[in-house]
Amino acid sequence: RIDGDRLWRTLMDLAKIGATPKGGLCRLALTDLDREGRDLFVRWCEEAGCTVTVDEVGNIFARRPGRSPDRPAVCMGSHLDTQPTGGRFDGIYGVLAGLEVIRSFNDQGIETDAPIDLIVWTNEEGARFSPPMLGSGVAMGVFTLDHVLDIRDTDGVRLGDELARIGYKGSVPVTGHAMGAYFEAHIEQGPVLEAEDVEIGVVTGAQGQRWYEATVTGRESHAGPTPMRLRRDALAGAAVMMEAVEAIALEVGGDACSTIGRVQVHPDSRNVIPGRVWFTIDLRNPDPDALSRMDAMLRERLAAIADKRGLTLELTDFWAFPTTPFAPELVGHVRRSVERRGLSHRDIVSGAGHDAVYVARKVPTAMIFIPCENGLSHNEAENIKPEHAASGCAVLADAVLATAG
Amino acid sequence: RIDGDRLWRTLMDLAKIGATPKGGLCRLALTDLDREGRDLFVRWCEEAGCTVTVDEVGNIFARRPGRSPDRPAVCMGSHLDTQPTGGRFDGIYGVLAGLEVIRSFNDQGIETDAPIDLIVWTNEEGARFSPPMLGSGVAMGVFTLDHVLDIRDTDGVRLGDELARIGYKGSVPVTGHAMGAYFEAHIEQGPVLEAEDVEIGVVTGAQGQRWYEATVTGRESHAGPTPMRLRRDALAGAAVMMEAVEAIALEVGGDACSTIGRVQVHPDSRNVIPGRVWFTIDLRNPDPDALSRMDAMLRERLAAIADKRGLTLELTDFWAFPTTPFAPELVGHVRRSVERRGLSHRDIVSGAGHDAVYVARKVPTAMIFIPCENGLSHNEAENIKPEHAASGCAVLADAVLATAG
Ligand SMILES: NC(=O)NCCC(=O)O
Ligand SMILES: NC(=O)NCCC(=O)O
């Protein structure tokens, strides 16, 4: 039994920090607002009797002791940072559902054999500091600590400096934390569950992603006296490339996705033919072969466009992870809970990356999805139903209990 | 007779202020560097015996007296501000060629009947504060003074505040300056003169321009779990629009040009499908009917793309001027000088806007073009030949003398 009202109140309380006029959140990683959110979370955990520690990359661990202190912890978690125009639930729901599990275990006097750790991972979104999933990535040995501390935001500010500044550069070694299992509850961030009127998504894994940066170089010249045929317009070329990027996902079909999220034009003056354009590319597919095909199409087509237009293309691999299956026995715990509780459900593959994707490399992992309104996420209008929040939390409690003994 | 070496040395001296590593200039309007450049110019003018005044929008007037002080001045001029990655000659050449005319008149003891005014117009480029040609525009009654003082740069800084800050908010009324004629020497900024190996372009007028701002609005959502068919991707739509803008000039052909110089993507995060994209459009054509046709094509095609993709398009007229012929009798003075001096020449229509375009609305006006290397301008590599600089200056001197008596 969990307290759905308390969970909702807690979500709404945390949503006050960084609230935007359009009803969303802007609480970018390692800003003052992120600190405020973390501080409130830490206070709540301590009030719930947990011991809180922070590791070298700012990941927060709130421990509820178990009967066997030496058993690796059964863990729950997600993230508290948001997109610049993000919603109130992406990440935050998973963290506060975990808090509600601990609170309700306390209320009911439930003891577990293994300790329970509730984890907040640093900089999951990849919005302020890129790529995403940095805290879990360092913890799982995907990135070195030094590399991540040295990542800079677009203003050139170092992640490590911001971590220290907001007081979340902890001393606990970031690798080697003893995790026996990891459960992450999350909003789906897509339209599937809502469209099928299903309460819970039993997440079997996450689709693969490949991120790139493209720099197109042409020749700056005057927008007036330079005849069209003599132009080497980096932006005109980049526009055709952007269309090609969209076409790749459309042609490959199925669940293929392609997105360009960021563009920078140089020198960015109205009457100068752009000499250089930089943009990001995000390709996704649950089918590894199809993702490789998309990668090959991207390289070939963008190079051909650059070639035809006398432009130079630099296409660099920025970040990637392969399609990642979750641990069948933990997914089984989730499925059994859903079935026992009589919740409508379906298996689903995550379209987004989550800290769970990196954790799954070292630790048995599963995820629980709940529907979100209009499938909308990374949008201030992101919304969920309180009853779905409660159901997902109850399933999380069941799964943790089944695992922690 | 003018002193070509002195003109070149003066150009190189002014090119030290705001010099970029790639050999160009970044001396944006009303910055500290613009002030430095203006200060040096004013010193040079005073050393040449001129009286310097500054009007309410920061236009600088250096007067060399004539025998008939009440005759309206015969004027020369251009601008000292540059693009962010601009060259050493765009605008600056016209100003310093004017200075060399005054210096050589002094050396040779030449008196004129009409006074001669050498003018530096404020913010011609339209790079920091947009649109272009603001100083000449206010002087000619195209814009009100208050409107222009209130224009802001992309950081939100007011033109009027910057003018005061750098000490160039003068007290001379900006309208009503008595100008009897205006000559502007300038680099061609295009490839025509060089391609035909011609020393002087006799400028008969300037082609028309239409500038726009487009805002495309879609729906922000997550780059992963949002299926392609459910997206309303503002950037994917904007990319197709950008291609359409390029196609308009290619289809209309002739001298038609179209350029997109600036793009802003919102929220500019790698894993967010952009919800809003803003970009600028610059259409040009010497044929007024063809320019109107381009305008109609733009409106129709961009609207159709938005419509097809479920996007909203806001297309606003930002700035425009019609094809502008110069004064035949002044153009005649230029042509006669070129012929007498045996310089190779051709008639040419300016592809760029110049202060001369606004001045021509009220005052008989002509321009003199010299070739530039590879037709390149609005580029740090912009370059000219010293002998062309000298020839253009000599023609300017002849034309001024023929007009001032
Ligand atoms: N859940 C989430 O928004 N993660 C960010 C990484 C991604 O873009 O998939
Ligand atoms: N000459 C020049 O670069 N003027 C700026 C206005 C334009 O873009 O034509």
Short mmCIF file of C-alpha atoms and ligand atoms in Angstrom, two decimals, chain A residues 78-79 83 90-91 124-126 132-133 184 186-189 209 211 282 284 319 321 350-355 367 377-378, chain B residues 222-225 270-272, ligand 1:
data_model
loop_
_atom_site.label_atom_id
_atom_site.label_comp_id
_atom_site.label_asym_id
_atom_site.label_seq_id
_atom_site.Cartn_x
_atom_site.Cartn_y
_atom_site.Cartn_z
CA SER A 78 16.08 8.64 -11.43
CA HIS A 79 17.03 12.33 -11.83
CA GLN A 83 15.26 20.38 -19.91
CA ASP A 90 10.43 13.56 -16.30
CA GLY A 91 12.88 11.96 -13.84
CA GLU A 124 20.57 12.99 -16.79
CA GLU A 125 19.02 15.27 -19.40
CA GLY A 126 22.14 16.20 -21.30
CA PRO A 132 22.97 12.76 -21.05
CA MET A 133 23.22 10.26 -18.19
CA GLU A 184 13.52 3.13 -12.21
CA HIS A 186 9.43 6.97 -15.22
CA ILE A 187 6.80 8.57 -17.39
CA GLU A 188 6.69 6.99 -20.83
CA GLN A 189 7.45 10.30 -22.60
CA GLN A 209 20.87 5.92 -29.95
CA TRP A 211 24.32 11.31 -31.54
CA ASP A 282 20.08 12.33 -32.83
CA ARG A 284 17.37 6.19 -32.68
CA TRP A 319 27.65 9.89 -28.12
CA PHE A 321 24.63 3.52 -26.78
CA SER A 350 11.92 2.83 -23.95
CA GLY A 351 12.33 5.45 -26.64
CA ALA A 352 14.43 7.60 -24.34
CA GLY A 353 17.74 6.98 -22.68
CA HIS A 354 17.59 6.68 -18.90
CA ASP A 355 20.12 6.23 -16.12
CA MET A 367 11.94 0.08 -15.44
CA SER A 377 7.52 15.20 -22.65
CA HIS A 378 10.41 17.65 -22.93
CA HIS B 222 11.02 14.31 -26.81
CA ALA B 223 13.45 13.30 -29.56
CA GLY B 224 13.18 9.63 -28.58
CA PRO B 225 9.70 8.37 -27.77
CA ARG B 270 19.92 18.15 -28.47
CA ASN B 271 17.11 15.79 -27.47
CA VAL B 272 14.16 18.14 -27.82
N1 LIG C 1 14.50 10.54 -20.23
C1 LIG C 1 15.17 11.46 -20.88
O1 LIG C 1 14.61 12.46 -21.25
N2 LIG C 1 16.49 11.23 -21.08
C2 LIG C 1 17.37 12.00 -21.86
C3 LIG C 1 18.15 11.13 -22.78
C4 LIG C 1 17.45 10.95 -24.08
O2 LIG C 1 17.43 11.90 -24.87
O3 LIG C 1 16.92 9.88 -24.38
#
